[in-house]
Structure formats: structure tokens, C-alpha cells
């Protein structure tokens, strides 16, 4: 029985987890112009808005979000990186590195995210994996196995155009959400400006993200990254926190900067005004047919402010739906353990211990009977063999 109890406990721990639901359609309340967009609750992973979330598109410099979190987890931030000629030759935005220049890995990541340095990105990739091709293979494996992307394939660390370099709004939202849980990444992603002292360039780097640096005022912006190549048009990643809920917004293929920042504002306004956090406690029970399910621990979930409908299937998968029936989050619950029935297999009083106790009881009773019989016989023998003929058991009556 004890072994069965621990097996059941292990199953509860393994299968009770909170998972992300991939909402399929966009909400009609928001007019998003970008061709693809996703809004996530950064804490729970709930999908609050999705427009063409799984359509493969070119990310441009949003690629550097993936490069940064991969480098932070794999590399040593204090490593000194020697810049190659290949890194220096990169096109587009740079931090103007020199061949042979030695730069700490963290500083390269800062130059790559804050100023979108394509040269810094290649220097990082070559330091981590020897060359860009090997880096791309390792990065793709990392994104798939560690973060769970499904439609992403990167060929370089900086997002310069390649027809085989693509991702989706959903995958980028997952990557950004994952990265923001790392304090080093969150610090760099949220940096507005940084003094830069290089061999050929001494300046102050200022983020290109207009909402992060305050050029487009919006309260609670915690991080951001911009991107652009001709084939991708405008791309934008933004994180924000209003003190009650944290959001991650991704937009791909905006026509221009005004359009894509307006999309971001609409998404953040919608997320902050229409959703809230609630707690599922471990005492909350959900019935599916004859089966009962419950969380193994208290869980934070995201619900529409106007109310949510909770639907559970026969396998214990709980869906949090909005009033339109769209699923914004799913949570796997645990099956409630059944109470033991009164039978020989589950009732402790009918188990081996009971039968053993009964055996000992019968044996002791029988032994007591034998002892009493032997004592009586022993007393009788003594009386018969006494030289005085008197009974030792009682006083002899006089005639």
C-alpha cells in the first residue's frame, strides 16, 4: 500500500503542470494592421490575442533575442571574445568593431540588443560555436528542445535576410517570454542607453525602440527590440508591466513604424484592460463524467475581466475560454485519488496484517487453554500423591 501511495504521488507531481494554449483567431475588438501579431501573458503564457500566429515570416533583427538568450545560457558572460574579419564585414547596423578587437561577451550582447549590432552578433556566434553555420544548427536545436518552437529555422545570429531564415509571431513570443525570465537578458532588453567605449567608436548607445526610450510615451514598458529588412518590413517585440499583469507583444511585417507602434499600443491597452489574474487553488475540483480532477498546487491563471468559462475534458485538461469560446489558456489537472473500498484488496482490516493478527490471537487462546488444562492435571496429581492424603487445593472437610 505504501508503495502504491508514493507512485500515485509521483504521478500527480509529473502530470500536474500549467501549459500554454495557442488561441487560433484574432479578437475583433482590436484593429491590428501588421500581418501577424501575438499577445501573451508573460507570467502564465496565456494567449490573449493572435493574428496569423503560425504563418512563417522573416523576423529581421528580432532574431537577436534568440541569439542573446542562447548565448547567456551557453556562454560565460566574462569571456573575452576576439573579433574576426567576418564579423567586421557584416552589413547593416553595427557597433563598429575592429578585426582582432577583444570584447567581453556581455558587452557584445549589449551592443547587439541595444544598438542592433550585426557585427557583434556574428562575433558572439563564432565565439560560442566556431562558425555561423554551426551556431545556427545549435541555436535551432536549443529553440526547439528548450523553448518548444515549432516553425522556426534560423541561418544566422543577426537576422540579415536569407530565404531559409524564418519564424512565426507565436514562436517569437515564446522565445521572448522564455528569455525575459532570465534576469541578465531582462536587464539588457530593458536598457535605454549605455556608454560604449570601443577601439573605433566611443558613444552612448540608445535603444532603437521608441516606446522603451520614451519617444512614444507608454507607462510600464520593460523591454523592446526592433527589426527591419526589405523582405520582412517592420518587426517589433515589446514587453510591459502595469503592476498587475505582464505582457509580451510581437508584431511582424508592419508597413511602417507608425503602424507597428500603433499595433503595439492597441495590443497592450487590450491586454491590460481586458484580462486579470486569478488563482486556482488545490482545493478547486472539476468534474468530468464520473471523474474528479484538481490542481496539485495553487496556480495563477489568466481570465478575461468580463468572466471566463472553464471547460474540462475526460483527460483532465482544463480550458480557460473567453465569452466567444476561444481558448486562451489550458492547464493539465490531476485525477483525484479514489477512496479505498471495503474489500480484501483495499481494506486494511482484510489485508495480510489482519490475518496475521488473527492467527496470533487464535494461537495465544489455544496456548492459554493448554496451560489451564496442564495446571488442573498437575494439581490433581499432587493431591493423589500427598502422604497426608490432604488436598493442597482446599481444606479437607471433617466428618
Tab-separated table of C-alpha atoms in Angstrom:
chain	number	residue	atom	x	y	z
A	1	UNK	CA	0.000	0.000	0.000
A	2	UNK	CA	2.814	2.450	0.844
A	3	UNK	CA	4.448	1.797	-2.496
A	4	UNK	CA	1.175	2.496	-4.297
A	5	UNK	CA	0.736	5.760	-2.389
A	6	UNK	CA	4.157	7.063	-3.459
A	7	UNK	CA	3.519	6.002	-7.058
A	8	UNK	CA	0.286	7.974	-7.052
A	9	UNK	CA	2.030	10.998	-5.541
A	10	UNK	CA	4.725	10.876	-8.246
A	11	UNK	CA	2.089	10.761	-10.972
A	12	UNK	CA	0.410	13.851	-9.534
A	13	UNK	CA	3.689	15.760	-9.485
A	14	UNK	CA	4.582	14.755	-13.035
A	15	UNK	CA	1.244	15.369	-14.694
A	16	UNK	CA	0.032	18.460	-12.828
A	17	UNK	CA	1.502	21.362	-14.768
A	18	UNK	CA	0.428	24.590	-16.389
A	19	UNK	CA	0.664	24.764	-20.150
A	20	UNK	CA	0.187	27.338	-22.862
A	21	UNK	CA	-2.804	27.253	-25.169
A	22	UNK	CA	-2.427	28.513	-28.703
A	23	UNK	CA	-5.511	30.600	-29.440
A	24	UNK	CA	-6.315	30.355	-33.111
A	25	UNK	CA	-8.093	33.516	-34.120
A	26	UNK	CA	-7.804	37.218	-33.588
A	27	UNK	CA	-10.218	39.184	-31.456
A	28	UNK	CA	-12.411	41.517	-33.476
A	29	UNK	CA	-12.090	44.292	-30.889
A	30	UNK	CA	-8.526	45.098	-31.944
A	31	UNK	CA	-7.636	46.514	-35.343
A	32	UNK	CA	-4.089	45.227	-35.882
A	33	UNK	CA	-2.562	46.238	-39.221
A	34	UNK	CA	0.606	44.131	-39.046
A	35	UNK	CA	0.307	40.890	-40.982
A	36	UNK	CA	0.975	38.761	-37.900
A	37	UNK	CA	0.748	39.508	-34.185
A	38	UNK	CA	0.628	37.698	-30.838
A	39	UNK	CA	-0.009	38.963	-27.305
A	40	UNK	CA	0.927	36.730	-24.381
A	41	UNK	CA	0.577	36.965	-20.637
A	42	UNK	CA	4.270	36.843	-19.740
A	43	UNK	CA	3.645	35.012	-16.444
A	44	UNK	CA	1.119	32.351	-17.406
A	45	UNK	CA	1.748	32.077	-21.142
A	46	UNK	CA	-1.943	32.622	-21.883
A	47	UNK	CA	-2.597	33.704	-25.471
A	48	UNK	CA	-4.603	36.918	-25.264
A	49	UNK	CA	-4.545	37.786	-28.971
A	50	UNK	CA	-3.351	36.046	-32.119
A	51	UNK	CA	-3.402	37.056	-35.771
A	52	UNK	CA	-1.765	34.659	-38.229
A	53	UNK	CA	0.286	33.333	-35.298
A	54	UNK	CA	1.806	30.363	-37.136
A	55	UNK	CA	2.491	31.932	-40.518
A	56	UNK	CA	6.173	31.708	-41.416
A	57	UNK	CA	7.691	35.155	-41.819
A	58	UNK	CA	11.057	36.912	-41.764
A	59	UNK	CA	11.964	38.306	-38.321
A	60	UNK	CA	14.889	40.597	-39.223
A	61	UNK	CA	16.728	41.698	-36.052
A	62	UNK	CA	14.230	40.103	-33.667
A	63	UNK	CA	16.473	37.097	-34.325
A	64	UNK	CA	18.896	38.675	-31.865
A	65	UNK	CA	16.519	37.919	-28.987
A	66	UNK	CA	17.107	34.205	-29.631
A	67	UNK	CA	20.851	34.724	-30.090
A	68	UNK	CA	21.085	36.592	-26.793
A	69	UNK	CA	19.272	34.057	-24.584
A	70	UNK	CA	21.176	31.166	-26.206
A	71	UNK	CA	24.486	32.945	-25.560
A	72	UNK	CA	23.580	33.799	-21.968
A	73	UNK	CA	22.703	30.195	-21.172
A	74	UNK	CA	25.627	28.605	-23.037
A	75	UNK	CA	28.450	31.094	-22.656
A	76	UNK	CA	30.372	32.800	-19.873
A	77	UNK	CA	29.483	36.474	-19.805
A	78	UNK	CA	33.013	37.344	-18.663
A	79	UNK	CA	34.646	35.589	-21.619
A	80	UNK	CA	36.822	37.819	-23.812
A	81	UNK	CA	35.834	37.473	-27.463
A	82	UNK	CA	38.305	38.151	-30.254
A	83	UNK	CA	36.511	39.777	-33.179
A	84	UNK	CA	37.036	38.173	-36.618
A	85	UNK	CA	37.248	39.767	-40.052
A	86	UNK	CA	33.961	38.045	-40.920
A	87	UNK	CA	32.205	39.804	-38.059
A	88	UNK	CA	33.594	43.174	-39.119
A	89	UNK	CA	32.338	42.675	-42.712
A	90	UNK	CA	28.675	42.363	-41.695
A	91	UNK	CA	26.200	44.677	-43.415
A	92	UNK	CA	23.616	46.913	-41.800
A	93	UNK	CA	23.627	48.297	-38.257
A	94	UNK	CA	26.900	47.884	-36.371
A	95	UNK	CA	28.809	48.805	-33.239
A	96	UNK	CA	31.876	49.226	-35.498
A	97	UNK	CA	34.139	46.513	-34.158
A	98	UNK	CA	37.711	46.122	-35.423
A	99	UNK	CA	39.336	42.899	-36.519
A	100	UNK	CA	41.248	41.459	-33.556
A	101	UNK	CA	39.447	43.686	-31.044
A	102	UNK	CA	38.815	41.893	-27.767
A	103	UNK	CA	35.453	42.494	-26.144
A	104	UNK	CA	33.676	40.828	-23.179
A	105	UNK	CA	30.799	38.593	-24.231
A	106	UNK	CA	28.244	40.559	-22.195
A	107	UNK	CA	29.297	43.825	-23.832
A	108	UNK	CA	28.784	42.277	-27.265
A	109	UNK	CA	25.302	41.166	-26.242
A	110	UNK	CA	24.533	44.702	-25.085
A	111	UNK	CA	25.747	46.140	-28.387
A	112	UNK	CA	23.737	43.525	-30.259
A	113	UNK	CA	20.429	44.195	-28.450
A	114	UNK	CA	20.605	47.928	-27.676
A	115	UNK	CA	22.142	49.106	-30.965
A	116	UNK	CA	21.266	46.008	-33.031
A	117	UNK	CA	24.902	45.426	-33.967
A	118	UNK	CA	25.130	42.801	-36.708
A	119	UNK	CA	28.894	42.629	-36.275
A	120	UNK	CA	28.507	41.946	-32.543
A	121	UNK	CA	26.027	39.142	-33.267
A	122	UNK	CA	28.447	37.327	-35.567
A	123	UNK	CA	31.298	37.767	-33.086
A	124	UNK	CA	29.087	36.121	-30.441
A	125	UNK	CA	28.144	33.245	-32.739
A	126	UNK	CA	31.739	32.487	-33.745
A	127	UNK	CA	32.897	32.609	-30.146
A	128	UNK	CA	30.229	30.170	-28.978
A	129	UNK	CA	30.299	27.608	-31.796
A	130	UNK	CA	33.301	28.292	-34.033
A	131	UNK	CA	31.394	29.496	-37.093
A	132	UNK	CA	27.985	30.824	-38.087
A	133	UNK	CA	26.755	27.586	-39.689
A	134	UNK	CA	27.415	25.524	-36.575
A	135	UNK	CA	25.941	28.262	-34.426
A	136	UNK	CA	22.723	28.184	-36.473
A	137	UNK	CA	22.412	24.410	-36.068
A	138	UNK	CA	22.920	24.624	-32.320
A	139	UNK	CA	20.591	27.609	-31.960
A	140	UNK	CA	17.790	25.852	-33.832
A	141	UNK	CA	18.186	22.763	-31.630
A	142	UNK	CA	18.157	24.940	-28.494
A	143	UNK	CA	14.997	26.776	-29.549
A	144	UNK	CA	13.187	23.559	-30.378
A	145	UNK	CA	14.145	21.465	-27.361
A	146	UNK	CA	14.413	24.147	-24.666
A	147	UNK	CA	11.657	26.553	-25.662
A	148	UNK	CA	9.390	24.416	-27.831
A	149	UNK	CA	9.212	26.421	-31.055
A	150	UNK	CA	7.560	24.645	-33.958
A	151	UNK	CA	8.004	26.785	-37.072
A	152	UNK	CA	11.398	28.440	-36.713
A	153	UNK	CA	14.607	27.973	-38.687
A	154	UNK	CA	17.480	30.428	-38.341
A	155	UNK	CA	20.557	30.543	-40.577
A	156	UNK	CA	22.433	33.392	-38.865
A	157	UNK	CA	22.586	35.212	-35.497
A	158	UNK	CA	21.533	38.689	-36.632
A	159	UNK	CA	18.507	38.344	-38.915
A	160	UNK	CA	20.025	39.503	-42.194
A	161	UNK	CA	17.824	38.185	-44.972
A	162	UNK	CA	18.060	34.580	-46.069
A	163	UNK	CA	15.066	32.767	-47.625
A	164	UNK	CA	15.619	29.888	-45.184
A	165	UNK	CA	15.724	32.220	-42.164
A	166	UNK	CA	12.171	32.394	-40.812
A	167	UNK	CA	9.976	32.158	-37.729
A	168	UNK	CA	6.417	32.981	-36.642
A	169	UNK	CA	4.795	35.527	-34.348
A	170	UNK	CA	3.899	32.737	-31.920
A	171	UNK	CA	7.403	31.280	-31.839
A	172	UNK	CA	8.939	34.726	-31.311
A	173	UNK	CA	6.507	35.399	-28.474
A	174	UNK	CA	7.506	32.123	-26.825
A	175	UNK	CA	11.211	32.912	-27.286
A	176	UNK	CA	10.818	36.408	-25.822
A	177	UNK	CA	8.709	35.133	-22.934
A	178	UNK	CA	11.325	32.496	-22.129
A	179	UNK	CA	14.183	34.985	-22.398
A	180	UNK	CA	12.532	37.528	-20.106
A	181	UNK	CA	12.612	35.043	-17.253
A	182	UNK	CA	16.417	35.348	-17.306
A	183	UNK	CA	17.492	38.401	-15.256
A	184	UNK	CA	20.569	39.107	-17.409
A	185	UNK	CA	18.536	39.137	-20.598
A	186	UNK	CA	15.773	41.208	-18.973
A	187	UNK	CA	18.363	43.774	-17.873
A	188	UNK	CA	19.860	44.110	-21.367
A	189	UNK	CA	16.463	44.036	-23.097
A	190	UNK	CA	15.260	46.876	-20.883
A	191	UNK	CA	18.364	49.096	-21.207
A	192	UNK	CA	17.559	52.502	-22.682
A	193	UNK	CA	21.117	53.746	-23.119
A	194	UNK	CA	24.669	52.576	-22.455
A	195	UNK	CA	28.128	54.130	-22.662
A	196	UNK	CA	30.135	52.373	-25.361
A	197	UNK	CA	33.903	52.563	-25.499
A	198	UNK	CA	35.365	50.636	-28.411
A	199	UNK	CA	38.581	50.776	-30.388
A	200	UNK	CA	36.978	52.764	-33.183
A	201	UNK	CA	33.743	54.036	-31.651
A	202	UNK	CA	33.136	55.888	-28.395
A	203	UNK	CA	29.494	56.840	-27.977
A	204	UNK	CA	26.325	56.324	-25.990
A	205	UNK	CA	24.182	53.539	-27.366
A	206	UNK	CA	20.474	54.369	-27.307
A	207	UNK	CA	17.787	51.763	-27.850
A	208	UNK	CA	16.035	51.917	-31.204
A	209	UNK	CA	12.699	51.012	-29.594
A	210	UNK	CA	10.692	54.236	-29.462
A	211	UNK	CA	8.400	53.186	-26.626
A	212	UNK	CA	11.255	51.947	-24.453
A	213	UNK	CA	13.260	55.149	-24.779
A	214	UNK	CA	10.169	57.283	-24.192
A	215	UNK	CA	9.845	58.810	-27.639
A	216	UNK	CA	6.362	57.272	-27.754
A	217	UNK	CA	5.230	57.537	-24.125
A	218	UNK	CA	3.590	54.453	-22.647
A	219	UNK	CA	3.702	53.511	-18.953
A	220	UNK	CA	5.245	50.231	-17.869
A	221	UNK	CA	7.437	49.355	-20.880
A	222	UNK	CA	10.113	46.941	-19.632
A	223	UNK	CA	11.936	45.993	-22.838
A	224	UNK	CA	11.946	46.091	-26.591
A	225	UNK	CA	13.662	45.201	-29.849
A	226	UNK	CA	13.150	46.499	-33.363
A	227	UNK	CA	13.858	44.906	-36.721
A	228	UNK	CA	13.830	45.742	-40.407
A	229	UNK	CA	14.982	44.342	-43.705
A	230	UNK	CA	13.266	44.933	-47.041
A	231	UNK	CA	11.780	41.442	-47.099
A	232	UNK	CA	10.465	41.495	-43.524
A	233	UNK	CA	9.284	45.120	-43.358
A	234	UNK	CA	8.909	46.400	-39.782
A	235	UNK	CA	9.106	43.894	-36.923
A	236	UNK	CA	8.740	44.697	-33.233
A	237	UNK	CA	8.971	42.955	-29.856
A	238	UNK	CA	7.781	44.700	-26.679
A	239	UNK	CA	7.343	43.736	-23.023
A	240	UNK	CA	5.362	45.705	-20.452
A	241	UNK	CA	4.174	45.507	-16.834
A	242	UNK	CA	1.371	47.524	-15.222
A	243	UNK	CA	1.988	46.105	-11.749
A	244	UNK	CA	-0.822	43.573	-12.062
A	245	UNK	CA	-0.072	41.707	-15.260
A	246	UNK	CA	2.948	41.390	-17.571
A	247	UNK	CA	2.573	41.280	-21.343
A	248	UNK	CA	4.670	40.244	-24.347
A	249	UNK	CA	3.678	41.688	-27.735
A	250	UNK	CA	5.072	40.620	-31.118
A	251	UNK	CA	4.210	42.125	-34.498
A	252	UNK	CA	5.625	41.036	-37.856
A	253	UNK	CA	5.519	42.697	-41.270
A	254	UNK	CA	4.200	46.111	-40.407
A	255	UNK	CA	4.155	48.532	-43.324
A	256	UNK	CA	5.844	51.328	-41.423
A	257	UNK	CA	6.950	52.339	-37.926
A	258	UNK	CA	3.823	54.343	-37.143
A	259	UNK	CA	1.617	51.371	-37.960
A	260	UNK	CA	3.565	48.830	-35.950
A	261	UNK	CA	3.841	51.017	-32.847
A	262	UNK	CA	0.123	51.750	-33.022
A	263	UNK	CA	-0.485	47.995	-33.170
A	264	UNK	CA	1.646	47.551	-30.058
A	265	UNK	CA	-0.265	50.235	-28.166
A	266	UNK	CA	-3.603	48.663	-29.140
A	267	UNK	CA	-2.432	45.229	-28.007
A	268	UNK	CA	-1.082	46.449	-24.665
A	269	UNK	CA	-4.201	48.521	-23.990
A	270	UNK	CA	-6.337	45.486	-24.731
A	271	UNK	CA	-4.281	43.137	-22.554
A	272	UNK	CA	-4.160	45.452	-19.554
A	273	UNK	CA	-7.838	46.404	-19.690
A	274	UNK	CA	-9.435	43.076	-20.571
A	275	UNK	CA	-7.557	40.478	-18.536
A	276	UNK	CA	-6.707	39.744	-14.926
A	277	UNK	CA	-5.039	37.094	-12.819
A	278	UNK	CA	-6.999	34.613	-10.733
A	279	UNK	CA	-5.847	31.714	-8.564
A	280	UNK	CA	-6.816	28.094	-8.939
A	281	UNK	CA	-6.362	26.543	-5.525
A	282	UNK	CA	-5.515	22.930	-4.863
A	283	UNK	CA	-8.983	22.593	-3.299
A	284	UNK	CA	-10.814	23.540	-6.507
A	285	UNK	CA	-12.367	20.423	-8.021
A	286	UNK	CA	-13.633	19.876	-11.567
A	287	UNK	CA	-15.914	17.056	-12.639
A	288	UNK	CA	-15.791	15.270	-15.987
A	289	UNK	CA	-18.313	12.470	-16.057
A	290	UNK	CA	-17.610	10.286	-13.050
A	291	UNK	CA	-14.023	11.502	-12.740
A	292	UNK	CA	-12.859	14.311	-10.486
A	293	UNK	CA	-9.793	16.467	-11.204
A	294	UNK	CA	-7.971	19.154	-9.241
A	295	UNK	CA	-4.731	21.190	-9.315
A	296	UNK	CA	-1.834	19.658	-7.399
A	297	UNK	CA	-0.960	23.140	-6.077
A	298	UNK	CA	-2.220	26.717	-6.259
A	299	UNK	CA	-1.860	28.087	-9.807
A	300	UNK	CA	-2.089	31.598	-11.247
A	301	UNK	CA	-4.286	31.726	-14.350
A	302	UNK	CA	-5.349	34.479	-16.745
A	303	UNK	CA	-9.042	35.224	-17.130
A	304	UNK	CA	-10.987	37.788	-19.150
A	305	UNK	CA	-12.166	40.587	-16.870
A	306	UNK	CA	-15.721	40.009	-18.102
A	307	UNK	CA	-15.621	36.419	-16.937
A	308	UNK	CA	-14.370	33.085	-18.187
A	309	UNK	CA	-15.825	29.692	-18.879
A	310	UNK	CA	-13.835	26.730	-17.599
A	311	UNK	CA	-14.223	23.500	-19.543
A	312	UNK	CA	-12.570	20.218	-18.582
A	313	UNK	CA	-12.263	17.157	-20.788
A	314	UNK	CA	-12.146	13.496	-19.814
A	315	UNK	CA	-8.342	13.594	-19.555
A	316	UNK	CA	-8.322	16.431	-17.037
A	317	UNK	CA	-7.266	19.199	-19.443
A	318	UNK	CA	-8.870	22.408	-18.199
A	319	UNK	CA	-9.523	25.109	-20.821
A	320	UNK	CA	-9.978	28.754	-19.879
A	321	UNK	CA	-12.236	30.235	-22.564
A	322	UNK	CA	-13.407	33.771	-23.233
A	323	UNK	CA	-17.052	34.615	-23.857
A	324	UNK	CA	-16.577	33.954	-27.589
A	325	UNK	CA	-15.468	30.410	-26.825
A	326	UNK	CA	-11.829	30.998	-27.724
A	327	UNK	CA	-9.325	29.174	-25.526
A	328	UNK	CA	-6.733	31.481	-24.008
A	329	UNK	CA	-5.050	29.003	-21.701
A	330	UNK	CA	-5.022	25.294	-20.869
A	331	UNK	CA	-3.959	23.625	-17.637
A	332	UNK	CA	-3.437	19.916	-17.046
A	333	UNK	CA	-5.064	18.878	-13.771
A	334	UNK	CA	-4.526	15.731	-11.716
A	335	UNK	CA	-7.038	12.987	-11.184
A	336	UNK	CA	-8.340	12.948	-7.635
A	337	UNK	CA	-7.296	9.709	-5.871
A	338	UNK	CA	-10.219	7.362	-5.270
A	339	UNK	CA	-11.135	6.468	-1.695
A	340	UNK	CA	-10.291	2.825	-0.828
A	341	UNK	CA	-13.276	0.448	-0.969
A	342	UNK	CA	-14.102	-2.102	1.716
A	343	UNK	CA	-12.796	-5.254	0.118
A	344	UNK	CA	-9.990	-7.691	0.686
A	345	UNK	CA	-7.630	-5.744	-1.600
A	346	UNK	CA	-8.128	-2.189	-0.418
A	347	UNK	CA	-9.451	-2.530	3.170
A	348	UNK	CA	-6.546	-2.631	5.625
A	349	UNK	CA	-8.594	-4.765	8.073
A	350	UNK	CA	-8.757	-7.527	5.480
A	351	UNK	CA	-5.135	-7.418	4.481
A	352	UNK	CA	-2.232	-9.708	5.423
A	353	UNK	CA	-1.725	-7.856	8.727
A	354	UNK	CA	-5.281	-8.711	9.790
A	355	UNK	CA	-4.879	-12.402	9.010
A	356	UNK	CA	-1.543	-12.492	10.832
A	357	UNK	CA	-3.068	-10.866	13.917
A	358	UNK	CA	-5.982	-13.308	13.855
A	359	UNK	CA	-3.547	-16.227	13.680
A	360	UNK	CA	-1.610	-14.967	16.707
A	361	UNK	CA	-4.856	-14.412	18.626
A	362	UNK	CA	-6.043	-17.960	17.995
A	363	UNK	CA	-2.619	-19.348	18.893
A	364	UNK	CA	-2.490	-17.436	22.179
A	365	UNK	CA	-6.025	-18.535	23.067
A	366	UNK	CA	-5.160	-22.177	22.380
A	367	UNK	CA	-1.937	-21.939	24.386
A	368	UNK	CA	-3.852	-20.471	27.343
A	369	UNK	CA	-6.267	-23.398	27.218
A	370	UNK	CA	-3.401	-25.872	27.233
A	371	UNK	CA	-1.751	-24.140	30.234
A	372	UNK	CA	-5.003	-24.223	32.245
A	373	UNK	CA	-5.542	-27.916	31.482
A	374	UNK	CA	-1.975	-28.780	32.475
A	375	UNK	CA	-2.323	-26.830	35.736
A	376	UNK	CA	-5.506	-28.689	36.705
A	377	UNK	CA	-3.913	-32.038	35.948
A	378	UNK	CA	-0.810	-31.079	37.910
A	379	UNK	CA	-2.910	-30.076	40.946
A	380	UNK	CA	-4.871	-33.341	40.809
A	381	UNK	CA	-1.694	-35.428	40.720
A	382	UNK	CA	-0.298	-33.642	43.740
A	383	UNK	CA	-3.421	-34.330	45.808
A	384	UNK	CA	-3.430	-38.015	44.983
A	385	UNK	CA	0.231	-38.493	45.880
A	386	UNK	CA	0.214	-36.442	49.104
A	387	UNK	CA	1.436	-38.545	52.179
A	388	UNK	CA	-1.134	-36.912	54.457
A	389	UNK	CA	-3.859	-37.511	51.995
A	390	UNK	CA	-4.783	-33.851	52.284
A	391	UNK	CA	-5.631	-31.709	49.391
A	392	UNK	CA	-3.326	-28.848	48.649
A	393	UNK	CA	-6.081	-27.229	46.694
A	394	UNK	CA	-8.609	-26.785	49.581
A	395	UNK	CA	-9.111	-27.593	53.297
A	396	UNK	CA	-10.267	-31.199	53.982
A	397	UNK	CA	-13.758	-31.419	55.373
A	398	UNK	CA	-14.158	-33.109	58.777
A	399	UNK	CA	-16.779	-35.926	59.270
